[in-house]
Short mmCIF file of C-alpha atoms in Angstrom, two decimals:
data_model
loop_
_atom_site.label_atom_id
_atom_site.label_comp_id
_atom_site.label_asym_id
_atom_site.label_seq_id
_atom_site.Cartn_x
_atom_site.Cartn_y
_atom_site.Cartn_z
CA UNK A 292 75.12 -46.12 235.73
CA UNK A 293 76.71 -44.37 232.96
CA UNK A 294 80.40 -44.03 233.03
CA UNK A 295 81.29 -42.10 230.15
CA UNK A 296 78.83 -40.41 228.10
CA UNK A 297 81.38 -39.12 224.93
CA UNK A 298 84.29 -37.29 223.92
CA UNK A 299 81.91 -34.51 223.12
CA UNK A 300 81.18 -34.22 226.62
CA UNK A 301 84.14 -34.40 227.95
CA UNK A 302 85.49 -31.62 225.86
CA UNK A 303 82.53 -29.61 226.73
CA UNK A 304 83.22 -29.91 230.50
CA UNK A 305 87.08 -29.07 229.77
CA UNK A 306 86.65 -26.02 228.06
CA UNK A 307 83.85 -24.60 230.45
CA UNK A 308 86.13 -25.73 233.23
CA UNK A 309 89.10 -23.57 231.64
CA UNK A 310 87.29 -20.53 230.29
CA UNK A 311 84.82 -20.12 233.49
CA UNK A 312 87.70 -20.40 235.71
CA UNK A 313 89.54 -17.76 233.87
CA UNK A 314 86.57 -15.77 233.58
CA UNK A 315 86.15 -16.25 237.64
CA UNK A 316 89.84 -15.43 238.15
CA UNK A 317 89.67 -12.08 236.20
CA UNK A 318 86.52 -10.82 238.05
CA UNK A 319 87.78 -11.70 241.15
CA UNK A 320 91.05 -10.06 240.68
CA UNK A 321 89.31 -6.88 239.07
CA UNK A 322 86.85 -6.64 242.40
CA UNK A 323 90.07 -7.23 244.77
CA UNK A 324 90.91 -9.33 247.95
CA UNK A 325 87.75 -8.09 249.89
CA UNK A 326 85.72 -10.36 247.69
CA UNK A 327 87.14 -13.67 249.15
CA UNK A 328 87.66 -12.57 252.39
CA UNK A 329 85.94 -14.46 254.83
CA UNK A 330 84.54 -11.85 257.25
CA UNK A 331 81.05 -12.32 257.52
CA UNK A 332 77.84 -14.65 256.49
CA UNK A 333 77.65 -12.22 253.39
CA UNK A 334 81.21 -13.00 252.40
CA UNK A 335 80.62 -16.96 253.15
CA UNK A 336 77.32 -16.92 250.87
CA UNK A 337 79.06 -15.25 247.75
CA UNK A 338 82.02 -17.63 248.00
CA UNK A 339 79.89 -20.89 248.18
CA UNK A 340 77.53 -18.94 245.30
CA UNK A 341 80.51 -18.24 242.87
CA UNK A 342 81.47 -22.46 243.61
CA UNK A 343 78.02 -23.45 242.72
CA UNK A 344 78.08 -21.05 239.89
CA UNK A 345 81.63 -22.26 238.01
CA UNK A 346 79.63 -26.23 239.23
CA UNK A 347 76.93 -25.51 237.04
CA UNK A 348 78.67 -23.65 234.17
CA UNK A 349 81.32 -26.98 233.58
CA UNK A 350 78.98 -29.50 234.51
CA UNK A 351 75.31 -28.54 232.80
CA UNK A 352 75.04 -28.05 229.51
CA UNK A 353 71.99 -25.30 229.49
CA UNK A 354 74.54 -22.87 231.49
CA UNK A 355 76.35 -21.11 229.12
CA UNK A 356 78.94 -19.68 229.39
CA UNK A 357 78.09 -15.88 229.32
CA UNK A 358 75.43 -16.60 231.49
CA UNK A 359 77.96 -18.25 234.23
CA UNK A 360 79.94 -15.02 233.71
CA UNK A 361 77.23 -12.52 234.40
CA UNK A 362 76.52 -14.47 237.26
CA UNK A 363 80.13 -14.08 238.77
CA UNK A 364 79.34 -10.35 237.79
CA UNK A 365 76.34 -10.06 239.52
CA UNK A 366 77.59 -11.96 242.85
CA UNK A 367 81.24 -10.06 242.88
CA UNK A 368 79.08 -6.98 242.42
CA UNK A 369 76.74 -7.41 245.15
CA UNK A 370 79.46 -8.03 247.38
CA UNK A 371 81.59 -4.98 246.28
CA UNK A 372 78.20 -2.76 246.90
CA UNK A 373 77.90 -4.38 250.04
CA UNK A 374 81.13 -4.30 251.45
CA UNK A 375 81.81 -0.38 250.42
CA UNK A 376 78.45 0.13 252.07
CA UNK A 377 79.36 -1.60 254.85
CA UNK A 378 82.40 0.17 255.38
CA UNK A 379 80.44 3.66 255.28
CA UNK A 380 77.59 2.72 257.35
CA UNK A 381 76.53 1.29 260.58
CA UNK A 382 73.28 0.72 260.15
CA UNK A 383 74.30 -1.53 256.99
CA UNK A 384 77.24 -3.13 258.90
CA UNK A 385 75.36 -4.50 261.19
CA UNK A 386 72.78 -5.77 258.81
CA UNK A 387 75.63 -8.02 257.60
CA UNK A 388 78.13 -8.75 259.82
CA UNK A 389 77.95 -9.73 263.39
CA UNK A 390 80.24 -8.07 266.07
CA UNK A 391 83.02 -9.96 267.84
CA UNK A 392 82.01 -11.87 271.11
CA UNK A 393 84.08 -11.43 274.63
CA UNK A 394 84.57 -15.05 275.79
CA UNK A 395 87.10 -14.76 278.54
CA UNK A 396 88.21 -11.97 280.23
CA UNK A 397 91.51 -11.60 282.28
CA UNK A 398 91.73 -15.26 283.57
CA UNK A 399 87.67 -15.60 283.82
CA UNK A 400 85.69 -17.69 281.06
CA UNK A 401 82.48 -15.92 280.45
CA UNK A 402 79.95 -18.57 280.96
CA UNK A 403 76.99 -17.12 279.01
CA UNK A 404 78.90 -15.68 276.68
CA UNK A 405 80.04 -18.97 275.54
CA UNK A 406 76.34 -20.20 275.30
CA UNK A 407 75.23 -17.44 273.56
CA UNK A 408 78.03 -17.82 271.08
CA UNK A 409 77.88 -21.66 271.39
CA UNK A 410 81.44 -22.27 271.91
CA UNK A 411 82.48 -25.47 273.88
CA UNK A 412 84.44 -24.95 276.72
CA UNK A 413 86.76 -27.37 275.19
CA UNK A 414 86.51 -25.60 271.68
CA UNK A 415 88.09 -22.53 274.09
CA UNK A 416 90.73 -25.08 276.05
CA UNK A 417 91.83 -26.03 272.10
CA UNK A 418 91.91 -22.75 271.29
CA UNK A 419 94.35 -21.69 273.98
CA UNK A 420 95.96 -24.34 273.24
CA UNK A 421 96.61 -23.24 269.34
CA UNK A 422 97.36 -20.27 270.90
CA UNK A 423 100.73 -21.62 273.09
CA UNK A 424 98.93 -21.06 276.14
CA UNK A 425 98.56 -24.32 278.84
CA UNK A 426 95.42 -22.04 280.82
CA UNK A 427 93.98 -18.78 281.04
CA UNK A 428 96.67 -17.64 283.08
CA UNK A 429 98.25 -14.31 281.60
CA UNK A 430 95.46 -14.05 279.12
CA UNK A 431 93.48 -10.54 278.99
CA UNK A 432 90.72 -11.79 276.57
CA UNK A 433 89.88 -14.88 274.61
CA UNK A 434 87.64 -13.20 271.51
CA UNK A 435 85.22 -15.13 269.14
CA UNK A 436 85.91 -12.84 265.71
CA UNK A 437 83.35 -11.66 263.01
CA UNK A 438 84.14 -14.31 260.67
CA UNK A 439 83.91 -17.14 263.18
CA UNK A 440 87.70 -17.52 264.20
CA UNK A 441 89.31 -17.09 267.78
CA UNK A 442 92.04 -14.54 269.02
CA UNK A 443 93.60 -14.73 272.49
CA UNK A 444 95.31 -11.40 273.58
CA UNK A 445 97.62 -11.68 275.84
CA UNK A 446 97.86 -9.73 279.92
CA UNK A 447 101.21 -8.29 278.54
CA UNK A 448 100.29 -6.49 275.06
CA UNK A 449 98.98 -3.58 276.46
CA UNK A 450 96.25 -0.92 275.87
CA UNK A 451 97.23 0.09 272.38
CA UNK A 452 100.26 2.55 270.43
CA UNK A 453 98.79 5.75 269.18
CA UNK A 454 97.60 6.36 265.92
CA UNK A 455 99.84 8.28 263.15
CA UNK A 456 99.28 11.36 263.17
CA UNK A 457 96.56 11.46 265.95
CA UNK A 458 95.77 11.47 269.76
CA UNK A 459 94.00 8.70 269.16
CA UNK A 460 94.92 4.52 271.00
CA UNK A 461 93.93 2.09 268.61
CA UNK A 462 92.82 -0.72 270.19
CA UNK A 463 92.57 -3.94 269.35
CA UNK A 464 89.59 -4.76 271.73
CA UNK A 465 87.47 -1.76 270.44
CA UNK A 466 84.09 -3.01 269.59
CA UNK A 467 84.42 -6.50 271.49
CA UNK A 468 80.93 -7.37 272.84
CA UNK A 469 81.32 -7.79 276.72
CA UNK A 470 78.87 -8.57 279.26
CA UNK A 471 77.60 -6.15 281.24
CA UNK A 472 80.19 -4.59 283.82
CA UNK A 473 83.34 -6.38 282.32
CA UNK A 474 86.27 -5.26 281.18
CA UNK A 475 88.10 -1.58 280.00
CA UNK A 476 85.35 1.21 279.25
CA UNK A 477 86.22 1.07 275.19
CA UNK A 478 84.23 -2.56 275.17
CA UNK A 479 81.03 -2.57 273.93
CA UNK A 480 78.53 -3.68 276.70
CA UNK A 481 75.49 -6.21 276.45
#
């Protein structure tokens, strides 16, 4: 077991540490907030990447450092392409990101919803919970999000405002995944 293995080294790892870090820091803030955002598996693979990446670039000494940085370049860049495709096209959205999950809907838990999403019933009871609520009582919909995190909207929040400038509701359940025959007409139905 070696403990320390020299000050040249050391000095190695601290100035790969600094300058990839830096290097990380400026690409990230040049591609914007999108690319740590954790919305989807695509989003979650590029964050763990760019980890391993910075891992490799202190810690073994064939990674140089340019090399570390065109790596960060590459992964920010796929995810920028990506992500503005995504945004533009359905076809490539769904390729990437799944859609949010209906698992309770106005004071009914969705049974096979929650298998198909394999959610506990008591990962739901802590979620209400987290939520302030002691039941489903007074609870339109209990949703399973994109990127893997729960909302609960509440009976009282209503159908949605208007849009500026438009006719248009928005609505916060819009796209929800709902089994067949449940809730308002704007859910999508499985």
């Amino acid at each position: 077991m070696m403990l320390f293995d020299g000050w040249d080294e050391l000095g190695r790892v601290l100035v790969m540490g600094v300058l990839g870090y830096a290097g990380l820091i400026v690409i990230l803030r040049i591609t914007g907030k999108r690319t740590l955002a954790k919305m989807n598996a695509f989003d979650l693979v590029v964050t763990v990447s760019l980890g391993s990446v910075l891992a490799a670039a202190v810690l073994d000494e064939n990674v140089s450092l340019a090399e570390a940085i065109a790596a960060f370049v590459v992964l920010c860049g796929l995810q920028f392409v990506i992500a503005w495709a995504a945004v533009r096209s359905e076809r490539v959205r769904a390729l990437v990101a799944s859609e949010p999950a209906l698992l309770a809907w106005e004071g009914r838990v969705l049974p096979d919803a929650l298998k198909r999403e394999r959610v506990a019933v008591e990962e739901l009871r802590s979620v209400l919970r987290a939520a302030g609520r002691t039941s489903l009582e007074g609870v339109r919909a209990v949703v399973l999000e994109t990127d893997g995190s729960f909302s609960v909207v509440g009976a009282d929040e209503g159908e949605g405002a208007p849009l500026a400038g438009t006719g248009d509701r928005f609505l916060a359940l819009e796209g929800v995944v709902a089994p067949k025959g449940l809730g308002p007409a704007h859910l999508r139905q499985r």
